[in-house]
mmCIF file of C-alpha atoms in Angstrom:
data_model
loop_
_atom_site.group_PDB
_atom_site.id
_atom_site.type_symbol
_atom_site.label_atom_id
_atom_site.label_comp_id
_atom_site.label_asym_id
_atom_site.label_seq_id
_atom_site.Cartn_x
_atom_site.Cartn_y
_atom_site.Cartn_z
ATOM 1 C CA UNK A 1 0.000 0.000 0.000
ATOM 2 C CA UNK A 2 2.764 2.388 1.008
ATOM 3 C CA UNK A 3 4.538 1.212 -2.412
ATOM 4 C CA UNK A 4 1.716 2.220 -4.134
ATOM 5 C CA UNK A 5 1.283 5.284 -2.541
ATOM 6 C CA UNK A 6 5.230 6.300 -2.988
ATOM 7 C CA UNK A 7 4.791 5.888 -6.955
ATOM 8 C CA UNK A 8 1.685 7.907 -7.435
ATOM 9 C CA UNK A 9 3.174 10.682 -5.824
ATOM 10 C CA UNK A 10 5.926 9.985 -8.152
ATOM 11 C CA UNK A 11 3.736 10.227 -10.948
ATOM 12 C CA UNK A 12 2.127 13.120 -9.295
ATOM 13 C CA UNK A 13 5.243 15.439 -8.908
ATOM 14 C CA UNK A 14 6.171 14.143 -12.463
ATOM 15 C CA UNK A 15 2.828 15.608 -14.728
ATOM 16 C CA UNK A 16 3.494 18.629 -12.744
ATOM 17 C CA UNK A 17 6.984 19.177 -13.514
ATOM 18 C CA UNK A 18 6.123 18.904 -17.025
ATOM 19 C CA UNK A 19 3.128 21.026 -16.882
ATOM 20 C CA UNK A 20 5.717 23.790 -15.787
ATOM 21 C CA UNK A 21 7.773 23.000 -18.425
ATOM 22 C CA UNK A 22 5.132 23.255 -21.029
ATOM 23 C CA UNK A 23 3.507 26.279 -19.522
ATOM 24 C CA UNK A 24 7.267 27.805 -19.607
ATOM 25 C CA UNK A 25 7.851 27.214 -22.921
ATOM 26 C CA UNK A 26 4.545 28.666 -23.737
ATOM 27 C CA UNK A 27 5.280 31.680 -22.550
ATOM 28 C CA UNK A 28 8.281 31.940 -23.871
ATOM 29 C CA UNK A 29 6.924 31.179 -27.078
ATOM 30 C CA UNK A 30 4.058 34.154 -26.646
ATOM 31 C CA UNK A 31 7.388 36.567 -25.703
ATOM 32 C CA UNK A 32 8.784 35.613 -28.933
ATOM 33 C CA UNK A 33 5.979 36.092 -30.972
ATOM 34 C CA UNK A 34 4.950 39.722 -29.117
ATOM 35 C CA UNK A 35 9.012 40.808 -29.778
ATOM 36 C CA UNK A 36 8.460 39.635 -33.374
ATOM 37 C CA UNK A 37 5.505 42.210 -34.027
ATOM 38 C CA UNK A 38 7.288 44.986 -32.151
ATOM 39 C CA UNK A 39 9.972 44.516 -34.558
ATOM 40 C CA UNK A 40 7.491 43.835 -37.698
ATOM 41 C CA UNK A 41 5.917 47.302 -36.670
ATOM 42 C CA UNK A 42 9.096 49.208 -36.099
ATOM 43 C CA UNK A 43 10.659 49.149 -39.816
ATOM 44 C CA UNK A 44 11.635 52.313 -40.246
ATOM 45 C CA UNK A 45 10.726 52.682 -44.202
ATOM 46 C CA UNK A 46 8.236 55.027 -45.161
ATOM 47 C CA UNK A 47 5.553 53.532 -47.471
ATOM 48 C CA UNK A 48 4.073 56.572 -49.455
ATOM 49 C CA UNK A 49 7.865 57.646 -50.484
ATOM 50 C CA UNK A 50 8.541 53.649 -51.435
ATOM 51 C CA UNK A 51 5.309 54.196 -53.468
ATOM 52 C CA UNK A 52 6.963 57.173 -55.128
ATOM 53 C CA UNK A 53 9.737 55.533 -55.631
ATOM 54 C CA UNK A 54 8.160 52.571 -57.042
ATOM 55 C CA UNK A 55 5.775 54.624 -59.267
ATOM 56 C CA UNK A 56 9.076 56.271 -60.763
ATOM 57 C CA UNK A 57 10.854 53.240 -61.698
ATOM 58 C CA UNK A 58 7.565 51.549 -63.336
ATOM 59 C CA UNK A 59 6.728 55.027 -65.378
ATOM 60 C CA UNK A 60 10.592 56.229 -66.284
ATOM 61 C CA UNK A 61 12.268 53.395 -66.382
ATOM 62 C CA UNK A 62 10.614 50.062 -66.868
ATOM 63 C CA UNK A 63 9.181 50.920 -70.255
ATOM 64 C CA UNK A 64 12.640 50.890 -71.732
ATOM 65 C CA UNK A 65 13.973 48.369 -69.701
ATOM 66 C CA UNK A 66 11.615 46.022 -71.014
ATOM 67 C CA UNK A 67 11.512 47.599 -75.052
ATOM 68 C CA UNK A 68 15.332 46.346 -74.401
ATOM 69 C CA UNK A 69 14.612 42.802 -73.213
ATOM 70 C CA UNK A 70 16.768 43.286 -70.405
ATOM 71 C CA UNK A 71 16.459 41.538 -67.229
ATOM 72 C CA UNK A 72 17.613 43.668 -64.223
ATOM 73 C CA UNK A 73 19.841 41.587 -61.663
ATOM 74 C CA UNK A 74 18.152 40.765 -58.586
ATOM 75 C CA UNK A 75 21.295 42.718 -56.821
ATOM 76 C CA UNK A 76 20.245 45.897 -57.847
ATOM 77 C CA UNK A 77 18.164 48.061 -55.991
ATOM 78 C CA UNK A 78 15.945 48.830 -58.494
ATOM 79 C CA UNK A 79 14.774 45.097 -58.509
ATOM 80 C CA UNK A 80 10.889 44.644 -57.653
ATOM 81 C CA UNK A 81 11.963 42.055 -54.867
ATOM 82 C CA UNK A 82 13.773 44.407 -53.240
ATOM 83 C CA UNK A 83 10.859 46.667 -51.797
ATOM 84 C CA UNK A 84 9.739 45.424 -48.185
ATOM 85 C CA UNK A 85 6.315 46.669 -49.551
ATOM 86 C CA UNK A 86 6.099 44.975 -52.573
ATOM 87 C CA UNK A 87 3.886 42.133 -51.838
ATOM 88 C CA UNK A 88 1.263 44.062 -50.194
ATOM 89 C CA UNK A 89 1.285 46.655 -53.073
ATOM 90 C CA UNK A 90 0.139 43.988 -55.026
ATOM 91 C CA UNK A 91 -2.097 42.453 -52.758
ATOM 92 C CA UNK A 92 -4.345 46.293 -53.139
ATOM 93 C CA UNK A 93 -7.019 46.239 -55.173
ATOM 94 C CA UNK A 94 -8.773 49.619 -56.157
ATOM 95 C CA UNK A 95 -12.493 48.390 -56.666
ATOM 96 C CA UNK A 96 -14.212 52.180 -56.318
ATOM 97 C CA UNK A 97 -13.002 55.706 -55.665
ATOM 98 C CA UNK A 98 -13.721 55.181 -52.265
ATOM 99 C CA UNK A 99 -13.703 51.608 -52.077
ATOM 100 C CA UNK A 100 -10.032 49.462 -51.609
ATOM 101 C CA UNK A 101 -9.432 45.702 -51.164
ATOM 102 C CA UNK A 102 -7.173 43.824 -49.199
ATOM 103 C CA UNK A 103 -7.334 40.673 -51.493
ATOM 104 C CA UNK A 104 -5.307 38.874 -48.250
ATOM 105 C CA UNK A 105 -8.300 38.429 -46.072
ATOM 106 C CA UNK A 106 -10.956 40.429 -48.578
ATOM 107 C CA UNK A 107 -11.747 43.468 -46.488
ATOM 108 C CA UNK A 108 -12.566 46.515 -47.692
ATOM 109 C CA UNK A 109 -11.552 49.991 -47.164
ATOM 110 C CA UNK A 110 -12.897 53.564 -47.905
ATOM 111 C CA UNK A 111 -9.582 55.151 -48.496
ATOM 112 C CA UNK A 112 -5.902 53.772 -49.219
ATOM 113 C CA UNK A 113 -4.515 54.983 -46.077
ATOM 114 C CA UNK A 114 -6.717 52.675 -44.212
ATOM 115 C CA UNK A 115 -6.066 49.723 -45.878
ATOM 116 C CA UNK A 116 -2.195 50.895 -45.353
ATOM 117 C CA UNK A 117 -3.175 50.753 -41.608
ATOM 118 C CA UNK A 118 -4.376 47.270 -41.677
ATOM 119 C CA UNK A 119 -1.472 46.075 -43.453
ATOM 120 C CA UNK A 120 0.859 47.293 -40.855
ATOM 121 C CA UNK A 121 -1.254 45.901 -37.880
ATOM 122 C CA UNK A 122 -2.903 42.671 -39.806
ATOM 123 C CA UNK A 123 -0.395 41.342 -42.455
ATOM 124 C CA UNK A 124 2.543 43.050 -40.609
ATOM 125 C CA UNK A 125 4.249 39.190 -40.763
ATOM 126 C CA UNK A 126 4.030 39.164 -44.569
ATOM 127 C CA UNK A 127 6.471 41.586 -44.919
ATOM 128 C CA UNK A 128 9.833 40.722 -46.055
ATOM 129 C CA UNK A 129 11.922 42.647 -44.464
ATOM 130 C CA UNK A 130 15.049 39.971 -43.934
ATOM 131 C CA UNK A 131 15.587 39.885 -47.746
ATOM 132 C CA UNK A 132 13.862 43.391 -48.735
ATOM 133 C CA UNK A 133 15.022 47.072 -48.056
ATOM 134 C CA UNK A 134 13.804 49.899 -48.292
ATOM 135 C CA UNK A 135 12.876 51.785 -52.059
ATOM 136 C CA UNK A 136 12.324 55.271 -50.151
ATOM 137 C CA UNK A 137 16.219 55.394 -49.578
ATOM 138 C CA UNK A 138 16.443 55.589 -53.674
ATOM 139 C CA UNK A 139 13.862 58.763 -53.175
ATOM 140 C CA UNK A 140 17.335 60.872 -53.265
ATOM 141 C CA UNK A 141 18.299 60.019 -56.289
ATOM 142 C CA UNK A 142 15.266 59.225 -58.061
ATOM 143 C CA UNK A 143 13.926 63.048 -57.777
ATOM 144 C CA UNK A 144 10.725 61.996 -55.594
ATOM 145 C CA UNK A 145 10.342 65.167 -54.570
ATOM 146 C CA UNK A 146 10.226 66.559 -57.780
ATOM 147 C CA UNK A 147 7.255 64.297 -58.648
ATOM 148 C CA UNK A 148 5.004 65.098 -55.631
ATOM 149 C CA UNK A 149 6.633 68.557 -55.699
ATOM 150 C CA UNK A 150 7.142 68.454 -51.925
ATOM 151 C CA UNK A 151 10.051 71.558 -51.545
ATOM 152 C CA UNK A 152 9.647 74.663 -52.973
ATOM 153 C CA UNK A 153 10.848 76.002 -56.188
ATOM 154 C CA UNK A 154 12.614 78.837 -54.845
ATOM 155 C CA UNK A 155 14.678 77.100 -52.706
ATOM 156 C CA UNK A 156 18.516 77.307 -52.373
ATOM 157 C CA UNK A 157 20.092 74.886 -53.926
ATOM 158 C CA UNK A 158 22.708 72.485 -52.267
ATOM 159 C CA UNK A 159 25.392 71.244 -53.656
ATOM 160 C CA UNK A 160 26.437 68.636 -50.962
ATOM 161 C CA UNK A 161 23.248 67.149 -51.361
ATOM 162 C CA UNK A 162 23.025 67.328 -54.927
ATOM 163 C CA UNK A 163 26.509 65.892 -55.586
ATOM 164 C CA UNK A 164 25.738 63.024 -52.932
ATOM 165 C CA UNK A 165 22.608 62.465 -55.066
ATOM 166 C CA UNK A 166 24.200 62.232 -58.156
ATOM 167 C CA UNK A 167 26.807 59.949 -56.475
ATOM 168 C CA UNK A 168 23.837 57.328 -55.418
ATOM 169 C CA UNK A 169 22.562 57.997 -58.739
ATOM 170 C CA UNK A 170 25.439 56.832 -60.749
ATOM 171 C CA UNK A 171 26.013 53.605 -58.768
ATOM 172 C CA UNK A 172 22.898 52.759 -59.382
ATOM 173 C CA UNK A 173 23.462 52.998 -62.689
ATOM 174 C CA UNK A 174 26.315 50.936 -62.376
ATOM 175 C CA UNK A 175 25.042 47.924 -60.374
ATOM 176 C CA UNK A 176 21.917 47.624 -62.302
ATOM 177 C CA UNK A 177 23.281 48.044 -65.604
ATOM 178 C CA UNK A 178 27.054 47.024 -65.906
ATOM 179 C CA UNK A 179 28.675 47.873 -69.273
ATOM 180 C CA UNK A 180 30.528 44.764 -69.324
ATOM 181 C CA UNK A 181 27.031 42.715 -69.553
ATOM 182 C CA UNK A 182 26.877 43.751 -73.507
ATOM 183 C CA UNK A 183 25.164 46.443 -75.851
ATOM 184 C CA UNK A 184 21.651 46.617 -73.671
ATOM 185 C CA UNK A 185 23.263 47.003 -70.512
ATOM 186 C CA UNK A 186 25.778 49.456 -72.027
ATOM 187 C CA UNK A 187 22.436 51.058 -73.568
ATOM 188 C CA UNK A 188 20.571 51.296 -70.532
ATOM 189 C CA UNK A 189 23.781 52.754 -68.412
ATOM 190 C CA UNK A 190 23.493 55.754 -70.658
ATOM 191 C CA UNK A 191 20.175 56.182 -70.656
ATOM 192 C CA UNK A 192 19.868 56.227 -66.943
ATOM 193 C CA UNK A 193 22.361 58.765 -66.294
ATOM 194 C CA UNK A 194 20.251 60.701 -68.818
ATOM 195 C CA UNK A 195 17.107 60.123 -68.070
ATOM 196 C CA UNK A 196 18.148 60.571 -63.838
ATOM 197 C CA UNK A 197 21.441 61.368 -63.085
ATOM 198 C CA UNK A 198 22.134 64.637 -64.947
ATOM 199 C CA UNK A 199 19.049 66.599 -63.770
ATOM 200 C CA UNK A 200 21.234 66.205 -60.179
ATOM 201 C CA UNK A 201 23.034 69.856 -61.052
ATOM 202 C CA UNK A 202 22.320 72.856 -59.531
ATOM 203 C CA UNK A 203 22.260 74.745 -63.116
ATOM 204 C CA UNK A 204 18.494 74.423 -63.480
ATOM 205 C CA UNK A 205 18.806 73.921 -67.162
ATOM 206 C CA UNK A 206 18.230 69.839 -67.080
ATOM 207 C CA UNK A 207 15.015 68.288 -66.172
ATOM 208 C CA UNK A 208 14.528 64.691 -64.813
ATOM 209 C CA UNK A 209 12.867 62.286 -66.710
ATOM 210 C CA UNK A 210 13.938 64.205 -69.848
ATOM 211 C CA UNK A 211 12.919 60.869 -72.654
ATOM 212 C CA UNK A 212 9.378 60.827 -70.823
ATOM 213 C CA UNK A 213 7.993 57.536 -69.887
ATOM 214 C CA UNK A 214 4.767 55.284 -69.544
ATOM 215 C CA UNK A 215 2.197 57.157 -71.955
ATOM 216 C CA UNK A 216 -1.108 57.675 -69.593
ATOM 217 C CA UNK A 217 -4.497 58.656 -71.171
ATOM 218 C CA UNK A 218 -5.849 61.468 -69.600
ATOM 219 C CA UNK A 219 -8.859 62.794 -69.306
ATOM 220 C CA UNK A 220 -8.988 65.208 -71.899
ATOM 221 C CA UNK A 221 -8.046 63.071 -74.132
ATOM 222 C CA UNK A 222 -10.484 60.494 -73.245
ATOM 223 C CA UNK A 223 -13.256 63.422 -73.103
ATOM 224 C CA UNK A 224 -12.513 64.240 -76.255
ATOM 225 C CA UNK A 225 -12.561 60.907 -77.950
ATOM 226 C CA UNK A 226 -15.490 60.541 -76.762
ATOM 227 C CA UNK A 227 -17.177 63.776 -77.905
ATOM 228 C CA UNK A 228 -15.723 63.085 -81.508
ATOM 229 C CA UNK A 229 -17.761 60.157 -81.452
ATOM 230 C CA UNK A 230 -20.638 61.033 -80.049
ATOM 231 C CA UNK A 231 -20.350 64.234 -82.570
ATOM 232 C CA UNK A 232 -19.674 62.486 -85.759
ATOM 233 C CA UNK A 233 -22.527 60.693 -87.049
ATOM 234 C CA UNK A 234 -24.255 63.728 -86.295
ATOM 235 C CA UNK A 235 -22.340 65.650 -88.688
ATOM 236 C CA UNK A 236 -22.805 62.879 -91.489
ATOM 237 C CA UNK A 237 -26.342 62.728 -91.038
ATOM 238 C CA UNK A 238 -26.333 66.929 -91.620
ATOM 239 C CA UNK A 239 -24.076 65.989 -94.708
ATOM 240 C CA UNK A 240 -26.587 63.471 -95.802
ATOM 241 C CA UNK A 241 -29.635 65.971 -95.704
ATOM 242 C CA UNK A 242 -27.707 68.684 -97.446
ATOM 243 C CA UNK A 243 -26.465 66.586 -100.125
ATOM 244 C CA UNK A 244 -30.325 65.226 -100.834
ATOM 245 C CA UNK A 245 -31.504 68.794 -100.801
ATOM 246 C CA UNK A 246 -29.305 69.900 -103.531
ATOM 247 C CA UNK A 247 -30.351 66.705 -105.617
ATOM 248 C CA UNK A 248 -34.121 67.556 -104.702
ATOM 249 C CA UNK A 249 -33.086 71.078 -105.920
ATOM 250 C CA UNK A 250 -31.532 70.203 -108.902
ATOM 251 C CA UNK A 251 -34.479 67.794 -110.090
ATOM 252 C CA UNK A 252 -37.150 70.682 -109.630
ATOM 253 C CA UNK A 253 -34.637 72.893 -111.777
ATOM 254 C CA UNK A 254 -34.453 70.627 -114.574
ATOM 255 C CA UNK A 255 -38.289 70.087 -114.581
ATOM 256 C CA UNK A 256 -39.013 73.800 -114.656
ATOM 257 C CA UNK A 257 -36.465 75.049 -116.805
ATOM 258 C CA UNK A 258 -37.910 73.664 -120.353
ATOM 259 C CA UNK A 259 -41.652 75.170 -119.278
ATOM 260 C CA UNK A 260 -39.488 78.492 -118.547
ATOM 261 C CA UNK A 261 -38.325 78.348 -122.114
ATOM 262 C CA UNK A 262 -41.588 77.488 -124.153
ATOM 263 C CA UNK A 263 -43.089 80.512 -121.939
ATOM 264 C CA UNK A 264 -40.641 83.103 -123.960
ATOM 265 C CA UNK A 265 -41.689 84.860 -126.904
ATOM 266 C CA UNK A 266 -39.767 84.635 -129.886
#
């Protein structure tokens, strides 16, 4: 009896000690995770200037990038899989003015910003921020202020800044398109100091973006398109009536003109 006594409180002290263990680990576990999100939610990128960024690279560059069938290396910061924000841009999906969809879970927002605030605190793991960095560090030399026309026009130029720019600028250039890779790469090296690096000057006489880009409809063209159209078989049916009135015409002319004769006297 004592015997079996001894080894149930054996067994006793045993499940507990492992329940301890277990509920340790758990804990540990939850720690983990929490210290995880903290760090998830303290990437210090900014998403509207990687959106900039982004916007520049798809509308100035990726046009000729692609009318060259090159393949930019996955090294260069210009690659698509090297924005942290990248996935989730994609996972947006514009349904209305005022209505956006996460296509992750399917929820809808009323504005972009909020759907940017449930991506930090809902898909915040889905980030890849181990193998991404961060496109708003290219803003410098990719002129994203000149796009969304953030500083003022009358203000001083640096040169510091501009030359560090143009510094960044150029080795992008030359990590993303290396001369020695052959004629497109050599192509594209050129063209990207053009088309970015030269409008880093404090002259004021270059522009960025100088060979243009993505062509966009707008909507003056599209208005008027659509005018023409609407406008145009109105203006053949208004051809179409004149042009039957002067045959009308012409028939009554030609019956009245030999009674008009016979009517003179000789």
């Amino acid at each position: 009896m004592k015997k079996a006594r001894a080894v149930t409180s054996i067994a006793f002290l045993v499940i507990l000690f492992l329940q301890g263990k277990q509920a340790k680990e758990g804990s540990d576990d939850s720690r983990a995770l929490i210290h995880g999100k903290e760090d998830a939610l303290e990437v210090h990128c900014s998403r509207e200037r990687s959106r900039v960024a982004w916007k520049i690279i798809e509308d100035y560059l990726t046009p000729f990038v692609e009318q060259a069938h090159y393949q930019i290396p996955i090294k260069c910061r210009l690659h698509h899989d090297n924005d942290i924000f990248r996935d989730q841009e994609e996972h947006k999906v514009h349904v209305d003015t005022n209505e956006w969809q996460c296509s992750y879970c399917k929820k809808s927002f009323y504005a972009e910003k909020f759907l940017d605030q449930h991506f930090d605190s809902r898909h915040y793991d889905l980030l890849n921020v181990n193998g991404s960095k961060c496109l708003a560090d290219l803003c410098g030399a990719l002129h994203c202020d000149h796009v969304t026309n953030t500083k003022l026009r009358k203000t001083k130029c640096n040169p510091a800044a501009v030359a560090r720019n143009r510094h960044y600028c150029e080795s992008l250039a030359d990590n993303c398109f290396p001369i020695n890779q052959g004629p497109s790469a050599s192509r594209l090296h050129e063209f990207f100091l053009h088309q970015f690096c030269d409008a880093h000057t404090c002259s004021g006489k270059l522009k960025p973006f100088s060979r243009g880009g993505k062509k966009e409809t707008s909507v003056l063209y599209l208005a008027t398109a659509i005018l023409t159209l609407m406008l145009l078989p109105i203006f053949y049916v208004i051809v179409f009536l004149h042009q039957r009135e002067m045959r009308m015409r012409g028939q009554v002319l030609k019956r009245i003109s030999p009674i008009g004769r016979k009517a003179k006297p000789s």
